[in-house]
Coordinates of C-alpha atoms in Angstrom, one line a residue:
Chain A
D499 CA 118.5 93.4 82.1
A500 CA 119.2 91.0 85.3
G501 CA 116.0 90.6 87.5
V502 CA 116.0 90.2 91.5
T503 CA 118.7 87.5 92.5
Q504 CA 119.1 85.8 95.7
S505 CA 121.3 83.6 97.3
P506 CA 121.8 81.1 98.3
T507 CA 118.8 79.2 96.2
H508 CA 118.8 76.2 99.0
L509 CA 120.3 75.6 102.3
I510 CA 119.9 73.3 105.4
K511 CA 120.4 74.2 108.9
T512 CA 119.7 72.5 112.3
R513 CA 117.6 74.2 114.9
G514 CA 119.4 76.9 116.8
Q515 CA 121.7 78.1 114.1
H516 CA 121.6 81.1 112.3
V517 CA 121.0 82.2 108.7
T518 CA 121.7 85.0 106.3
L519 CA 119.8 85.4 103.0
R520 CA 121.0 88.0 100.5
C521 CA 119.1 89.9 98.0
S522 CA 120.2 91.9 94.8
P523 CA 117.2 94.1 93.7
I524 CA 116.9 95.5 90.0
S525 CA 119.2 97.9 89.0
G526 CA 117.5 101.5 89.9
H527 CA 115.4 100.0 92.4
K528 CA 116.0 101.3 96.0
S529 CA 112.9 99.5 97.8
V530 CA 113.6 95.9 99.0
S531 CA 111.2 93.5 100.8
W532 CA 110.9 90.4 102.5
Y533 CA 108.5 87.5 102.2
Q534 CA 108.2 83.8 103.9
Q535 CA 106.1 81.8 101.9
V536 CA 105.3 78.3 103.8
L537 CA 104.1 75.3 101.5
G538 CA 100.4 75.9 101.0
Q539 CA 100.3 79.7 101.8
G540 CA 100.6 82.8 100.4
P541 CA 103.9 85.0 101.3
Q542 CA 103.9 86.7 104.3
F543 CA 105.4 90.2 104.6
I544 CA 108.5 90.1 106.7
F545 CA 110.1 93.6 106.1
Q546 CA 110.3 96.6 103.6
Y547 CA 113.4 99.0 103.4
Y548 CA 113.3 101.9 101.3
E549 CA 116.5 103.9 100.8
K550 CA 118.1 101.9 103.4
E551 CA 115.9 102.5 106.3
E552 CA 113.1 100.2 107.5
R553 CA 109.4 101.3 106.4
G554 CA 107.4 98.3 107.5
R555 CA 107.6 95.0 109.8
G556 CA 105.4 92.4 109.8
N557 CA 104.4 90.0 112.6
F558 CA 107.7 88.3 113.1
P559 CA 109.6 87.6 116.0
D560 CA 112.7 89.6 116.7
R561 CA 114.8 86.7 115.8
F562 CA 114.2 87.9 112.3
S563 CA 115.9 91.4 111.3
A564 CA 117.2 92.7 107.9
R565 CA 119.3 95.7 106.5
Q566 CA 119.9 97.5 103.4
F567 CA 122.9 98.4 102.2
P568 CA 124.1 101.5 100.0
N569 CA 124.1 99.9 96.9
Y570 CA 120.3 98.7 97.9
S571 CA 121.3 95.0 98.0
S572 CA 119.7 93.4 101.4
E573 CA 120.0 90.9 104.1
L574 CA 118.1 89.0 105.9
N575 CA 118.9 87.3 109.0
V576 CA 117.3 84.8 111.3
N577 CA 118.4 83.5 114.4
A578 CA 117.8 80.9 116.6
L579 CA 116.2 78.9 113.8
L580 CA 113.5 76.8 114.8
L581 CA 111.9 74.0 112.7
G582 CA 108.9 76.0 111.8
D583 CA 111.3 78.7 110.2
S584 CA 111.4 76.0 107.3
A585 CA 110.4 78.1 104.0
L586 CA 110.7 79.6 101.0
Y587 CA 112.1 83.3 101.6
L588 CA 111.3 85.5 98.7
C589 CA 113.0 89.0 98.0
A590 CA 111.0 91.7 96.1
S591 CA 112.1 95.0 94.7
S592 CA 110.4 98.1 93.1
S593 CA 111.4 101.5 92.1
G594 CA 109.8 103.5 95.2
A595 CA 108.5 102.7 98.6
N596 CA 105.1 102.4 97.5
T597 CA 104.8 102.1 93.8
G598 CA 102.9 99.2 93.8
E599 CA 104.3 96.5 91.5
L600 CA 106.9 94.1 93.2
F601 CA 109.5 92.0 91.1
F602 CA 110.4 88.9 93.0
G603 CA 113.7 86.8 93.1
E604 CA 113.3 83.1 92.8
G605 CA 113.8 82.3 96.3
S606 CA 115.9 81.0 99.0
R607 CA 114.6 77.5 100.2
L608 CA 115.6 77.4 104.0
T609 CA 114.9 73.7 105.6
V610 CA 115.9 73.5 109.1
L611 CA 116.2 70.0 110.6
Chain B
A591 CA 93.7 93.9 110.2
Q592 CA 93.9 93.2 106.3
S593 CA 93.3 90.3 105.4
V594 CA 92.8 88.8 101.7
S595 CA 90.4 85.6 101.1
Q596 CA 90.8 83.4 98.1
H597 CA 87.8 81.2 98.0
N598 CA 89.2 78.4 95.5
H599 CA 92.5 76.6 96.6
H600 CA 92.3 74.0 93.5
V601 CA 90.7 74.5 90.2
I602 CA 90.9 72.0 87.3
L603 CA 89.5 73.5 84.0
S604 CA 89.5 71.9 80.4
E605 CA 91.0 73.7 77.5
A606 CA 88.7 76.8 76.3
A607 CA 86.6 76.7 79.6
S608 CA 86.1 80.1 81.2
L609 CA 87.9 81.1 84.5
E610 CA 87.0 82.9 87.5
L611 CA 88.7 83.3 90.5
G612 CA 87.2 84.8 93.5
C613 CA 89.2 87.5 95.7
N614 CA 88.0 89.2 98.9
Y615 CA 90.1 91.5 101.0
S616 CA 89.2 93.2 104.4
Y617 CA 90.6 97.0 105.0
G618 CA 88.8 100.0 105.5
G619 CA 90.7 102.7 103.7
T620 CA 92.2 102.8 100.2
V621 CA 93.8 99.7 98.5
N622 CA 95.7 99.0 95.6
L623 CA 94.7 95.4 94.4
F624 CA 97.0 92.7 92.3
W625 CA 97.1 89.7 90.9
Y626 CA 100.5 87.7 90.6
V627 CA 100.9 84.7 89.1
Q628 CA 103.6 81.8 89.4
Y629 CA 104.0 79.4 86.5
P630 CA 105.8 76.2 87.4
G631 CA 109.4 76.5 88.2
Q632 CA 109.4 80.5 87.6
H633 CA 109.1 82.9 90.0
L634 CA 105.9 85.3 91.3
Q635 CA 105.2 88.0 88.4
L636 CA 102.5 90.6 88.2
L637 CA 99.3 89.9 86.3
L638 CA 97.5 92.7 86.3
K639 CA 97.0 95.6 89.0
Y640 CA 94.3 98.2 90.2
F641 CA 94.9 101.7 91.7
S642 CA 92.6 103.5 90.5
G643 CA 89.9 104.6 87.7
D644 CA 88.1 102.0 85.7
P645 CA 87.3 99.0 88.0
L646 CA 87.6 96.9 84.9
V647 CA 91.1 96.0 84.5
K648 CA 93.3 93.9 81.7
G649 CA 96.2 92.4 82.3
I650 CA 98.6 90.3 80.5
K651 CA 97.7 86.7 78.4
G652 CA 94.3 88.0 78.4
F653 CA 93.5 88.1 81.7
E654 CA 91.3 90.5 83.5
A655 CA 89.9 91.6 87.1
E656 CA 87.2 93.6 88.2
F657 CA 87.2 95.6 91.3
I658 CA 83.9 96.1 93.1
K659 CA 84.5 98.3 95.8
S660 CA 81.0 97.6 97.7
K661 CA 81.8 94.1 97.7
F662 CA 85.7 94.7 98.6
S663 CA 86.1 92.0 95.8
F664 CA 88.7 91.7 93.3
N665 CA 88.0 88.7 90.8
L666 CA 90.3 87.4 88.1
R667 CA 88.8 86.2 84.8
K668 CA 89.4 84.7 81.6
P669 CA 87.1 83.8 79.0
S670 CA 88.8 80.8 77.7
V671 CA 92.1 79.1 79.4
Q672 CA 94.7 77.3 77.7
W673 CA 97.1 74.8 79.1
S674 CA 99.7 77.3 79.4
D675 CA 97.8 79.1 82.0
T676 CA 98.2 76.2 84.4
A677 CA 99.8 78.3 87.5
E678 CA 99.1 79.4 91.0
Y679 CA 97.5 82.3 91.2
F680 CA 97.7 85.0 94.0
C681 CA 95.6 88.0 94.8
A682 CA 97.4 90.9 97.0
V683 CA 96.3 94.1 98.7
M684 CA 98.6 96.9 99.6
A685 CA 97.4 99.6 101.7
T686 CA 97.9 103.2 100.1
S687 CA 99.0 104.8 103.8
G688 CA 100.8 103.2 106.6
T689 CA 103.3 100.4 106.1
Y690 CA 102.6 99.9 102.6
K691 CA 103.1 96.1 103.2
Y692 CA 101.4 93.5 100.7
I693 CA 98.8 91.1 102.1
F694 CA 98.9 87.9 99.8
G695 CA 95.9 85.6 99.7
T696 CA 96.6 82.1 100.2
G697 CA 96.7 81.2 96.1
T698 CA 94.8 79.0 93.9
R699 CA 96.2 76.4 92.2
L700 CA 95.0 76.1 88.6
K701 CA 95.2 73.0 86.6
V702 CA 94.2 73.2 82.9
L703 CA 93.8 69.9 81.0
A704 CA 94.8 69.7 77.1

C-alpha cells in the first residue's frame, strides 16, 4: 500500500516568491495535517483538514494557507516567502479527525534564498 | 498553552545499555500521548501511544513508556538498546478536545555505539 506521498521533495525559492506543496494521504484517510520542521526542532503544527474543512490552525501568519480536495489530497501554499520559511514541511494523514496516530510523508524541503 | 519538553537533546549509549528519555507536557485537560521515531533517512513513524487505561504502554521494538498523570510525564524506556535504535525520538501530545492538534517536543537524538 502506498504511504503518504509529498511533492516536490526538494525545492529552492527566493524571497517574495510563492510555493505550493502537495500531499496525497493514505487511501481511506480523510484527515490531512501539515507541519513545519525547522532544523533542531520538532514539527510545528500548521493546519489540519478533515473532510475538506479546516479543523485546526497553528500559530502561523496568513501567508500560509491550505486546502483539501474531494479526493482528500491537500495543498499547502505559502506566499511572500521569507528566509525563515526555509524548513522541512511534513504532511501527515490519519483516518479520522482525532483518531490519534499520524502517518507521515517524507516531507518537502524548502530552501528560501 | 500546551507545551512538550524533552529534557535530553543528545544521548549517546553503548549497546545493551538501558535507555530512558524524559518527556513532560503542560496542558490542563485530557490528552493522548505519543512517541514517534525517525530513523536516519526515513520518515517519522509511531513508536507507541497512550490513550487511556494501563499507564504502562508497550510499543514496537521493545520500547515502553509510562504515563504518570501527577507528574505530567510520559517517559520512554528500553532495557537494552541496540545499534539499530540510533534515531531521533519525539514525544507528542494531542488534546482530546478543541483543535486536536499535535504538539511535539524538540526531539532527542540517540546514538548507540556498537
